[in-house]
Amino acid sequence: MTASQVTLVASDLDRTLIYSAAALQLTMEDARAPRLLCVEVYKHKPLSYVTETAAGLLTDLTGATSTVFVPTTTRTRKQYQRIRLPGGPAEYAICANGGHILVNGESDRDWQRTVARRLTDECAPLAEIRAHLAATADPAWLLKERVAEDLFAYLVVDRAELPPEWTKELAAWAEPRGWTVSLQGRKIYAVPRPLTKSAAMREVARRTGATRTLAAGDSLLDADLLLAADRGWRPGHGELADAGWKADHVEATAERGVAAGEEILRRFLRASEAR
């Protein structure tokens, strides 16, 4: 395979390709609802799904000899490894918002060292961020506080009780310290600015010899990935849709919920076949 033949497809997972029961948005009549395939089990219960049609499309995409499919997620490695996508395990995956590049399931140590140097040089330490979160989060709406891979922090909150201005104030405090803040569903993420999916995608493209990149994602943490790709898609739902986020080479799907996952996979296939 020559470099000119390789297309890298980097896709976010949650609420882009895979969906929890709460995120499916099955608005049609029950008798017309699509058949679903469970792709993740957590604590002995089904958690995430794709439609059976999407499963077939993903199998076609991963089976194409000229395409490298790279799951690209903010999930930790442990959370990602619960997922069983159709088409079999991907050779490359990006976890922890770009903090880890997995090669055949193992984190690449050279990339770990590169990320660690950038975070040390460019950002306030994680401990400072966590201390601020602990001092300012209100137990009335804070449900959990978590650290992912010793790289970034996130809070699980009661959205109904969360004051809208709190997230904005956190973002303003974090910005000069080299951190970004993103609210996704019930989670508030505080992530070092250099910790990006786009940087990891570029590294995988370099290693695979890919000269064209396609991407998809639904949240503000996916914006850099979409901007870095040659073409991109975002679902008709999600944080980017709510913010009215746009870029000239990024298209929004007409569909919302799990049907958007199908539409994105069709777009990936169509674009990867068009040389």
PDB file of C-alpha atoms in Angstrom:
ATOM      1  CA  MET A   1       0.000   0.000   0.000  1.00  0.00           C
ATOM      2  CA  THR A   2       1.462   3.354  -0.996  1.00  0.00           C
ATOM      3  CA  ALA A   3       1.080   6.524   1.002  1.00  0.00           C
ATOM      4  CA  SER A   4      -1.167   8.070  -1.663  1.00  0.00           C
ATOM      5  CA  GLN A   5      -3.700   5.291  -1.151  1.00  0.00           C
ATOM      6  CA  VAL A   6      -4.176   5.610   2.605  1.00  0.00           C
ATOM      7  CA  THR A   7      -7.093   7.478   4.199  1.00  0.00           C
ATOM      8  CA  LEU A   8      -7.161   7.783   7.976  1.00  0.00           C
ATOM      9  CA  VAL A   9     -10.630   7.906   9.563  1.00  0.00           C
ATOM     10  CA  ALA A  10     -10.558   9.258  13.136  1.00  0.00           C
ATOM     11  CA  SER A  11     -13.925   9.169  14.851  1.00  0.00           C
ATOM     12  CA  ASP A  12     -15.148  10.055  18.294  1.00  0.00           C
ATOM     13  CA  LEU A  13     -17.240   7.284  19.853  1.00  0.00           C
ATOM     14  CA  ASP A  14     -19.831   8.331  22.459  1.00  0.00           C
ATOM     15  CA  ARG A  15     -22.793  10.160  20.905  1.00  0.00           C
ATOM     16  CA  THR A  16     -21.016  10.085  17.539  1.00  0.00           C
ATOM     17  CA  LEU A  17     -20.775   6.401  16.599  1.00  0.00           C
ATOM     18  CA  ILE A  18     -22.072   4.644  19.738  1.00  0.00           C
ATOM     19  CA  TYR A  19     -25.028   5.604  21.927  1.00  0.00           C
ATOM     20  CA  SER A  20     -26.336   4.881  25.393  1.00  0.00           C
ATOM     21  CA  ALA A  21     -30.043   4.138  25.776  1.00  0.00           C
ATOM     22  CA  ALA A  22     -30.598   7.718  26.956  1.00  0.00           C
ATOM     23  CA  ALA A  23     -28.914   9.146  23.841  1.00  0.00           C
ATOM     24  CA  LEU A  24     -30.561   7.007  21.128  1.00  0.00           C
ATOM     25  CA  GLN A  25     -33.308   9.538  20.276  1.00  0.00           C
ATOM     26  CA  LEU A  26     -35.654   6.939  18.794  1.00  0.00           C
ATOM     27  CA  THR A  27     -38.403   9.345  17.767  1.00  0.00           C
ATOM     28  CA  MET A  28     -40.138   7.098  15.226  1.00  0.00           C
ATOM     29  CA  GLU A  29     -43.013   4.737  15.949  1.00  0.00           C
ATOM     30  CA  ASP A  30     -41.889   1.742  17.993  1.00  0.00           C
ATOM     31  CA  ALA A  31     -42.660  -0.678  15.160  1.00  0.00           C
ATOM     32  CA  ARG A  32     -40.305   1.268  12.863  1.00  0.00           C
ATOM     33  CA  ALA A  33     -37.405   1.587  15.320  1.00  0.00           C
ATOM     34  CA  PRO A  34     -34.105   0.136  14.073  1.00  0.00           C
ATOM     35  CA  ARG A  35     -32.701  -3.097  15.444  1.00  0.00           C
ATOM     36  CA  LEU A  36     -29.829  -2.376  17.818  1.00  0.00           C
ATOM     37  CA  LEU A  37     -26.554  -4.141  18.498  1.00  0.00           C
ATOM     38  CA  CYS A  38     -25.006  -3.798  21.964  1.00  0.00           C
ATOM     39  CA  VAL A  39     -21.298  -2.888  21.707  1.00  0.00           C
ATOM     40  CA  GLU A  40     -20.531  -2.251  25.394  1.00  0.00           C
ATOM     41  CA  VAL A  41     -21.419  -3.966  28.660  1.00  0.00           C
ATOM     42  CA  TYR A  42     -20.698  -2.321  32.018  1.00  0.00           C
ATOM     43  CA  LYS A  43     -21.289  -3.974  35.396  1.00  0.00           C
ATOM     44  CA  HIS A  44     -23.069  -6.860  33.665  1.00  0.00           C
ATOM     45  CA  LYS A  45     -25.552  -4.550  31.924  1.00  0.00           C
ATOM     46  CA  PRO A  46     -25.757  -3.347  28.305  1.00  0.00           C
ATOM     47  CA  LEU A  47     -24.573   0.245  28.014  1.00  0.00           C
ATOM     48  CA  SER A  48     -23.838   1.349  24.439  1.00  0.00           C
ATOM     49  CA  TYR A  49     -25.366   0.519  21.078  1.00  0.00           C
ATOM     50  CA  VAL A  50     -25.156   0.963  17.330  1.00  0.00           C
ATOM     51  CA  THR A  51     -27.870   0.077  14.831  1.00  0.00           C
ATOM     52  CA  GLU A  52     -27.433  -3.168  12.924  1.00  0.00           C
ATOM     53  CA  THR A  53     -27.099  -1.109   9.740  1.00  0.00           C
ATOM     54  CA  ALA A  54     -24.307   0.944  11.331  1.00  0.00           C
ATOM     55  CA  ALA A  55     -22.577  -2.285  12.363  1.00  0.00           C
ATOM     56  CA  GLY A  56     -22.508  -3.411   8.741  1.00  0.00           C
ATOM     57  CA  LEU A  57     -21.236  -0.043   7.548  1.00  0.00           C
ATOM     58  CA  LEU A  58     -18.460  -0.044  10.155  1.00  0.00           C
ATOM     59  CA  THR A  59     -17.433  -3.563   9.140  1.00  0.00           C
ATOM     60  CA  ASP A  60     -17.184  -2.388   5.529  1.00  0.00           C
ATOM     61  CA  LEU A  61     -15.141   0.647   6.559  1.00  0.00           C
ATOM     62  CA  THR A  62     -12.663  -1.266   8.705  1.00  0.00           C
ATOM     63  CA  GLY A  63     -12.317  -3.963   6.059  1.00  0.00           C
ATOM     64  CA  ALA A  64     -11.244  -1.544   3.326  1.00  0.00           C
ATOM     65  CA  THR A  65      -7.572  -2.046   2.517  1.00  0.00           C
ATOM     66  CA  SER A  66      -7.012   1.646   1.773  1.00  0.00           C
ATOM     67  CA  THR A  67      -8.507   2.920   5.042  1.00  0.00           C
ATOM     68  CA  VAL A  68      -7.142   3.077   8.590  1.00  0.00           C
ATOM     69  CA  PHE A  69      -9.991   3.410  11.094  1.00  0.00           C
ATOM     70  CA  VAL A  70      -8.922   4.990  14.401  1.00  0.00           C
ATOM     71  CA  PRO A  71     -11.392   5.165  17.318  1.00  0.00           C
ATOM     72  CA  THR A  72     -10.674   8.542  18.934  1.00  0.00           C
ATOM     73  CA  THR A  73     -12.106   9.142  22.385  1.00  0.00           C
ATOM     74  CA  THR A  74     -11.863  11.061  25.640  1.00  0.00           C
ATOM     75  CA  ARG A  75     -12.449   7.761  27.440  1.00  0.00           C
ATOM     76  CA  THR A  76      -9.661   6.238  29.495  1.00  0.00           C
ATOM     77  CA  ARG A  77      -7.979   3.118  28.166  1.00  0.00           C
ATOM     78  CA  LYS A  78      -9.977   0.942  30.561  1.00  0.00           C
ATOM     79  CA  GLN A  79     -13.265   2.517  29.489  1.00  0.00           C
ATOM     80  CA  TYR A  80     -12.373   2.180  25.809  1.00  0.00           C
ATOM     81  CA  GLN A  81     -11.418  -1.473  26.163  1.00  0.00           C
ATOM     82  CA  ARG A  82     -14.975  -2.336  27.251  1.00  0.00           C
ATOM     83  CA  ILE A  83     -16.190  -1.499  23.750  1.00  0.00           C
ATOM     84  CA  ARG A  84     -16.477  -4.258  21.129  1.00  0.00           C
ATOM     85  CA  LEU A  85     -16.937  -2.562  17.778  1.00  0.00           C
ATOM     86  CA  PRO A  86     -18.022  -4.485  14.681  1.00  0.00           C
ATOM     87  CA  GLY A  87     -15.118  -5.240  12.381  1.00  0.00           C
ATOM     88  CA  GLY A  88     -12.762  -6.338  15.156  1.00  0.00           C
ATOM     89  CA  PRO A  89     -10.129  -4.494  17.224  1.00  0.00           C
ATOM     90  CA  ALA A  90      -8.536  -1.454  15.594  1.00  0.00           C
ATOM     91  CA  GLU A  91      -4.760  -1.494  15.137  1.00  0.00           C
ATOM     92  CA  TYR A  92      -4.600   2.115  16.341  1.00  0.00           C
ATOM     93  CA  ALA A  93      -6.826   3.904  18.847  1.00  0.00           C
ATOM     94  CA  ILE A  94      -6.592   7.285  20.561  1.00  0.00           C
ATOM     95  CA  CYS A  95      -7.686   7.467  24.209  1.00  0.00           C
ATOM     96  CA  ALA A  96      -7.747  10.039  27.021  1.00  0.00           C
ATOM     97  CA  ASN A  97      -8.338  12.892  24.560  1.00  0.00           C
ATOM     98  CA  GLY A  98      -5.014  12.218  22.853  1.00  0.00           C
ATOM     99  CA  GLY A  99      -3.041  11.297  25.952  1.00  0.00           C
ATOM    100  CA  HIS A 100      -2.568   7.717  24.786  1.00  0.00           C
ATOM    101  CA  ILE A 101      -2.092   6.177  21.374  1.00  0.00           C
ATOM    102  CA  LEU A 102      -2.837   2.472  21.523  1.00  0.00           C
ATOM    103  CA  VAL A 103      -1.033   0.196  19.081  1.00  0.00           C
ATOM    104  CA  ASN A 104      -2.680  -3.214  19.022  1.00  0.00           C
ATOM    105  CA  GLY A 105      -4.125  -2.461  22.447  1.00  0.00           C
ATOM    106  CA  GLU A 106      -0.887  -1.253  24.101  1.00  0.00           C
ATOM    107  CA  SER A 107      -0.089   2.364  24.920  1.00  0.00           C
ATOM    108  CA  ASP A 108       2.859   3.721  22.940  1.00  0.00           C
ATOM    109  CA  ARG A 109       5.543   4.853  25.383  1.00  0.00           C
ATOM    110  CA  ASP A 110       7.209   7.325  23.035  1.00  0.00           C
ATOM    111  CA  TRP A 111       3.911   9.167  22.690  1.00  0.00           C
ATOM    112  CA  GLN A 112       3.393   9.090  26.462  1.00  0.00           C
ATOM    113  CA  ARG A 113       6.747  10.819  26.952  1.00  0.00           C
ATOM    114  CA  THR A 114       5.961  13.430  24.298  1.00  0.00           C
ATOM    115  CA  VAL A 115       2.638  14.263  25.966  1.00  0.00           C
ATOM    116  CA  ALA A 116       4.182  14.404  29.453  1.00  0.00           C
ATOM    117  CA  ARG A 117       6.836  16.920  28.303  1.00  0.00           C
ATOM    118  CA  ARG A 118       4.265  19.222  26.724  1.00  0.00           C
ATOM    119  CA  LEU A 119       2.006  19.207  29.763  1.00  0.00           C
ATOM    120  CA  THR A 120       4.903  19.981  32.097  1.00  0.00           C
ATOM    121  CA  ASP A 121       6.138  22.813  29.893  1.00  0.00           C
ATOM    122  CA  GLU A 122       2.825  24.444  28.965  1.00  0.00           C
ATOM    123  CA  CYS A 123       0.223  23.903  31.709  1.00  0.00           C
ATOM    124  CA  ALA A 124      -0.486  24.355  35.381  1.00  0.00           C
ATOM    125  CA  PRO A 125      -0.240  21.013  37.205  1.00  0.00           C
ATOM    126  CA  LEU A 126      -3.251  18.757  37.569  1.00  0.00           C
ATOM    127  CA  ALA A 127      -3.053  19.075  41.364  1.00  0.00           C
ATOM    128  CA  GLU A 128      -3.719  22.824  41.137  1.00  0.00           C
ATOM    129  CA  ILE A 129      -6.769  22.245  38.954  1.00  0.00           C
ATOM    130  CA  ARG A 130      -8.166  19.584  41.264  1.00  0.00           C
ATOM    131  CA  ALA A 131      -7.675  21.788  44.306  1.00  0.00           C
ATOM    132  CA  HIS A 132      -9.636  24.573  42.609  1.00  0.00           C
ATOM    133  CA  LEU A 133     -12.433  22.189  41.642  1.00  0.00           C
ATOM    134  CA  ALA A 134     -12.657  20.889  45.202  1.00  0.00           C
ATOM    135  CA  ALA A 135     -12.761  24.408  46.623  1.00  0.00           C
ATOM    136  CA  THR A 136     -15.427  25.762  44.265  1.00  0.00           C
ATOM    137  CA  ALA A 137     -17.749  22.847  43.420  1.00  0.00           C
ATOM    138  CA  ASP A 138     -20.953  22.810  45.468  1.00  0.00           C
ATOM    139  CA  PRO A 139     -21.963  19.478  47.061  1.00  0.00           C
ATOM    140  CA  ALA A 140     -25.566  20.435  46.209  1.00  0.00           C
ATOM    141  CA  TRP A 141     -24.898  19.567  42.558  1.00  0.00           C
ATOM    142  CA  LEU A 142     -21.564  17.694  42.578  1.00  0.00           C
ATOM    143  CA  LEU A 143     -22.077  13.937  42.323  1.00  0.00           C
ATOM    144  CA  LYS A 144     -18.520  12.694  41.654  1.00  0.00           C
ATOM    145  CA  GLU A 145     -15.007  14.018  41.047  1.00  0.00           C
ATOM    146  CA  ARG A 146     -12.705  11.907  38.889  1.00  0.00           C
ATOM    147  CA  VAL A 147      -9.202  11.950  37.403  1.00  0.00           C
ATOM    148  CA  ALA A 148      -8.569  10.256  34.057  1.00  0.00           C
ATOM    149  CA  GLU A 149      -5.194   8.613  33.486  1.00  0.00           C
ATOM    150  CA  ASP A 150      -3.480  11.251  35.689  1.00  0.00           C
ATOM    151  CA  LEU A 151      -3.939  13.595  32.732  1.00  0.00           C
ATOM    152  CA  PHE A 152      -7.183  15.526  33.254  1.00  0.00           C
ATOM    153  CA  ALA A 153     -10.100  15.873  35.655  1.00  0.00           C
ATOM    154  CA  TYR A 154     -13.844  15.778  35.330  1.00  0.00           C
ATOM    155  CA  LEU A 155     -16.887  16.240  37.512  1.00  0.00           C
ATOM    156  CA  VAL A 156     -20.184  14.362  37.316  1.00  0.00           C
ATOM    157  CA  VAL A 157     -22.922  16.826  38.196  1.00  0.00           C
ATOM    158  CA  ASP A 158     -26.657  17.226  38.602  1.00  0.00           C
ATOM    159  CA  ARG A 159     -27.383  19.413  35.572  1.00  0.00           C
ATOM    160  CA  ALA A 160     -30.693  20.618  36.959  1.00  0.00           C
ATOM    161  CA  GLU A 161     -28.926  22.108  39.999  1.00  0.00           C
ATOM    162  CA  LEU A 162     -25.723  23.317  38.286  1.00  0.00           C
ATOM    163  CA  PRO A 163     -25.619  27.138  38.046  1.00  0.00           C
ATOM    164  CA  PRO A 164     -24.907  28.040  34.376  1.00  0.00           C
ATOM    165  CA  GLU A 165     -22.364  30.687  35.345  1.00  0.00           C
ATOM    166  CA  TRP A 166     -20.202  28.225  37.311  1.00  0.00           C
ATOM    167  CA  THR A 167     -18.865  26.482  34.219  1.00  0.00           C
ATOM    168  CA  LYS A 168     -18.147  29.827  32.546  1.00  0.00           C
ATOM    169  CA  GLU A 169     -16.273  31.051  35.612  1.00  0.00           C
ATOM    170  CA  LEU A 170     -14.249  27.830  35.723  1.00  0.00           C
ATOM    171  CA  ALA A 171     -13.339  28.214  32.049  1.00  0.00           C
ATOM    172  CA  ALA A 172     -12.183  31.802  32.595  1.00  0.00           C
ATOM    173  CA  TRP A 173     -10.037  30.727  35.560  1.00  0.00           C
ATOM    174  CA  ALA A 174      -8.552  27.735  33.690  1.00  0.00           C
ATOM    175  CA  GLU A 175      -7.746  29.470  30.402  1.00  0.00           C
ATOM    176  CA  PRO A 176      -4.628  31.434  31.532  1.00  0.00           C
ATOM    177  CA  ARG A 177      -3.360  28.270  33.232  1.00  0.00           C
ATOM    178  CA  GLY A 178      -3.329  26.382  29.926  1.00  0.00           C
ATOM    179  CA  TRP A 179      -6.497  24.356  30.517  1.00  0.00           C
ATOM    180  CA  THR A 180      -9.843  24.160  28.696  1.00  0.00           C
ATOM    181  CA  VAL A 181     -13.286  23.387  30.114  1.00  0.00           C
ATOM    182  CA  SER A 182     -16.091  21.492  28.405  1.00  0.00           C
ATOM    183  CA  LEU A 183     -19.593  20.603  29.613  1.00  0.00           C
ATOM    184  CA  GLN A 184     -20.899  17.356  28.101  1.00  0.00           C
ATOM    185  CA  GLY A 185     -24.127  15.955  29.440  1.00  0.00           C
ATOM    186  CA  ARG A 186     -23.619  15.416  33.167  1.00  0.00           C
ATOM    187  CA  LYS A 187     -19.830  15.822  32.970  1.00  0.00           C
ATOM    188  CA  ILE A 188     -17.637  18.909  33.235  1.00  0.00           C
ATOM    189  CA  TYR A 189     -14.161  18.256  31.814  1.00  0.00           C
ATOM    190  CA  ALA A 190     -11.021  20.211  32.677  1.00  0.00           C
ATOM    191  CA  VAL A 191      -8.380  19.262  30.096  1.00  0.00           C
ATOM    192  CA  PRO A 192      -4.851  20.624  29.459  1.00  0.00           C
ATOM    193  CA  ARG A 193      -4.858  22.614  26.221  1.00  0.00           C
ATOM    194  CA  PRO A 194      -1.999  20.618  24.590  1.00  0.00           C
ATOM    195  CA  LEU A 195      -3.867  17.357  25.271  1.00  0.00           C
ATOM    196  CA  THR A 196      -5.720  17.101  21.964  1.00  0.00           C
ATOM    197  CA  LYS A 197      -7.141  14.449  19.708  1.00  0.00           C
ATOM    198  CA  SER A 198      -5.765  16.334  16.703  1.00  0.00           C
ATOM    199  CA  ALA A 199      -2.125  15.986  17.797  1.00  0.00           C
ATOM    200  CA  ALA A 200      -2.574  12.250  18.296  1.00  0.00           C
ATOM    201  CA  MET A 201      -4.366  11.939  14.938  1.00  0.00           C
ATOM    202  CA  ARG A 202      -1.472  13.657  13.161  1.00  0.00           C
ATOM    203  CA  GLU A 203       0.972  11.240  14.807  1.00  0.00           C
ATOM    204  CA  VAL A 204      -1.033   8.190  13.706  1.00  0.00           C
ATOM    205  CA  ALA A 205      -1.284   9.648  10.191  1.00  0.00           C
ATOM    206  CA  ARG A 206       2.497  10.034  10.145  1.00  0.00           C
ATOM    207  CA  ARG A 207       3.033   6.448  11.268  1.00  0.00           C
ATOM    208  CA  THR A 208       0.578   4.973   8.787  1.00  0.00           C
ATOM    209  CA  GLY A 209       1.618   7.124   5.852  1.00  0.00           C
ATOM    210  CA  ALA A 210      -1.881   8.546   5.489  1.00  0.00           C
ATOM    211  CA  THR A 211      -2.133  11.669   3.364  1.00  0.00           C
ATOM    212  CA  ARG A 212      -5.848  12.277   3.821  1.00  0.00           C
ATOM    213  CA  THR A 213      -7.802  12.419   7.083  1.00  0.00           C
ATOM    214  CA  LEU A 214     -11.535  12.211   7.789  1.00  0.00           C
ATOM    215  CA  ALA A 215     -12.996  12.886  11.238  1.00  0.00           C
ATOM    216  CA  ALA A 216     -16.253  13.064  13.194  1.00  0.00           C
ATOM    217  CA  GLY A 217     -17.235  14.251  16.670  1.00  0.00           C
ATOM    218  CA  ASP A 218     -20.029  15.877  18.636  1.00  0.00           C
ATOM    219  CA  SER A 219     -18.392  17.828  21.491  1.00  0.00           C
ATOM    220  CA  LEU A 220     -16.202  20.889  21.924  1.00  0.00           C
ATOM    221  CA  LEU A 221     -13.348  18.513  22.748  1.00  0.00           C
ATOM    222  CA  ASP A 222     -13.701  17.256  19.155  1.00  0.00           C
ATOM    223  CA  ALA A 223     -13.434  20.695  17.549  1.00  0.00           C
ATOM    224  CA  ASP A 224      -9.653  20.553  17.164  1.00  0.00           C
ATOM    225  CA  LEU A 225      -9.925  17.069  15.608  1.00  0.00           C
ATOM    226  CA  LEU A 226     -12.481  18.265  13.072  1.00  0.00           C
ATOM    227  CA  LEU A 227     -10.441  21.364  12.221  1.00  0.00           C
ATOM    228  CA  ALA A 228      -7.292  19.283  11.697  1.00  0.00           C
ATOM    229  CA  ALA A 229      -8.963  16.805   9.328  1.00  0.00           C
ATOM    230  CA  ASP A 230      -9.310  17.276   5.575  1.00  0.00           C
ATOM    231  CA  ARG A 231     -13.053  16.611   5.883  1.00  0.00           C
ATOM    232  CA  GLY A 232     -15.263  16.273   8.929  1.00  0.00           C
ATOM    233  CA  TRP A 233     -18.790  15.600  10.124  1.00  0.00           C
ATOM    234  CA  ARG A 234     -20.655  16.416  13.302  1.00  0.00           C
ATOM    235  CA  PRO A 235     -24.027  15.013  14.398  1.00  0.00           C
ATOM    236  CA  GLY A 236     -27.159  17.151  14.352  1.00  0.00           C
ATOM    237  CA  HIS A 237     -27.135  16.907  18.166  1.00  0.00           C
ATOM    238  CA  GLY A 238     -24.519  17.520  20.845  1.00  0.00           C
ATOM    239  CA  GLU A 239     -22.335  20.269  22.227  1.00  0.00           C
ATOM    240  CA  LEU A 240     -21.080  21.507  18.835  1.00  0.00           C
ATOM    241  CA  ALA A 241     -24.610  21.603  17.436  1.00  0.00           C
ATOM    242  CA  ASP A 242     -25.902  23.455  20.500  1.00  0.00           C
ATOM    243  CA  ALA A 243     -23.111  26.023  20.135  1.00  0.00           C
ATOM    244  CA  GLY A 244     -23.775  26.502  16.418  1.00  0.00           C
ATOM    245  CA  TRP A 245     -20.168  25.507  15.727  1.00  0.00           C
ATOM    246  CA  LYS A 246     -19.182  25.545  12.037  1.00  0.00           C
ATOM    247  CA  ALA A 247     -16.179  25.120   9.761  1.00  0.00           C
ATOM    248  CA  ASP A 248     -16.082  25.239   5.966  1.00  0.00           C
ATOM    249  CA  HIS A 249     -14.981  21.619   5.568  1.00  0.00           C
ATOM    250  CA  VAL A 250     -17.196  20.186   8.348  1.00  0.00           C
ATOM    251  CA  GLU A 251     -20.770  19.102   7.590  1.00  0.00           C
ATOM    252  CA  ALA A 252     -23.602  18.539  10.044  1.00  0.00           C
ATOM    253  CA  THR A 253     -25.739  15.435   9.708  1.00  0.00           C
ATOM    254  CA  ALA A 254     -29.434  15.735   9.027  1.00  0.00           C
ATOM    255  CA  GLU A 255     -30.045  12.936  11.540  1.00  0.00           C
ATOM    256  CA  ARG A 256     -29.871  13.075  15.315  1.00  0.00           C
ATOM    257  CA  GLY A 257     -29.222  10.343  17.869  1.00  0.00           C
ATOM    258  CA  VAL A 258     -28.192   6.856  16.828  1.00  0.00           C
ATOM    259  CA  ALA A 259     -29.364   7.495  13.254  1.00  0.00           C
ATOM    260  CA  ALA A 260     -26.627  10.151  13.009  1.00  0.00           C
ATOM    261  CA  GLY A 261     -24.069   7.406  13.636  1.00  0.00           C
ATOM    262  CA  GLU A 262     -25.336   5.608  10.553  1.00  0.00           C
ATOM    263  CA  GLU A 263     -25.193   8.784   8.500  1.00  0.00           C
ATOM    264  CA  ILE A 264     -21.612   9.528   9.576  1.00  0.00           C
ATOM    265  CA  LEU A 265     -20.481   6.016   8.630  1.00  0.00           C
ATOM    266  CA  ARG A 266     -22.092   6.369   5.204  1.00  0.00           C
ATOM    267  CA  ARG A 267     -20.255   9.671   4.726  1.00  0.00           C
ATOM    268  CA  PHE A 268     -16.972   8.073   5.790  1.00  0.00           C
ATOM    269  CA  LEU A 269     -17.415   5.230   3.314  1.00  0.00           C
ATOM    270  CA  ARG A 270     -18.414   7.515   0.478  1.00  0.00           C
ATOM    271  CA  ALA A 271     -15.498   9.877   1.081  1.00  0.00           C
ATOM    272  CA  SER A 272     -12.926   7.107   1.540  1.00  0.00           C
ATOM    273  CA  GLU A 273     -13.984   5.487  -1.760  1.00  0.00           C
ATOM    274  CA  ALA A 274     -13.793   8.780  -3.683  1.00  0.00           C
ATOM    275  CA  ARG A 275     -10.203   9.123  -4.808  1.00  0.00           C
TER     276      ARG A 275
END
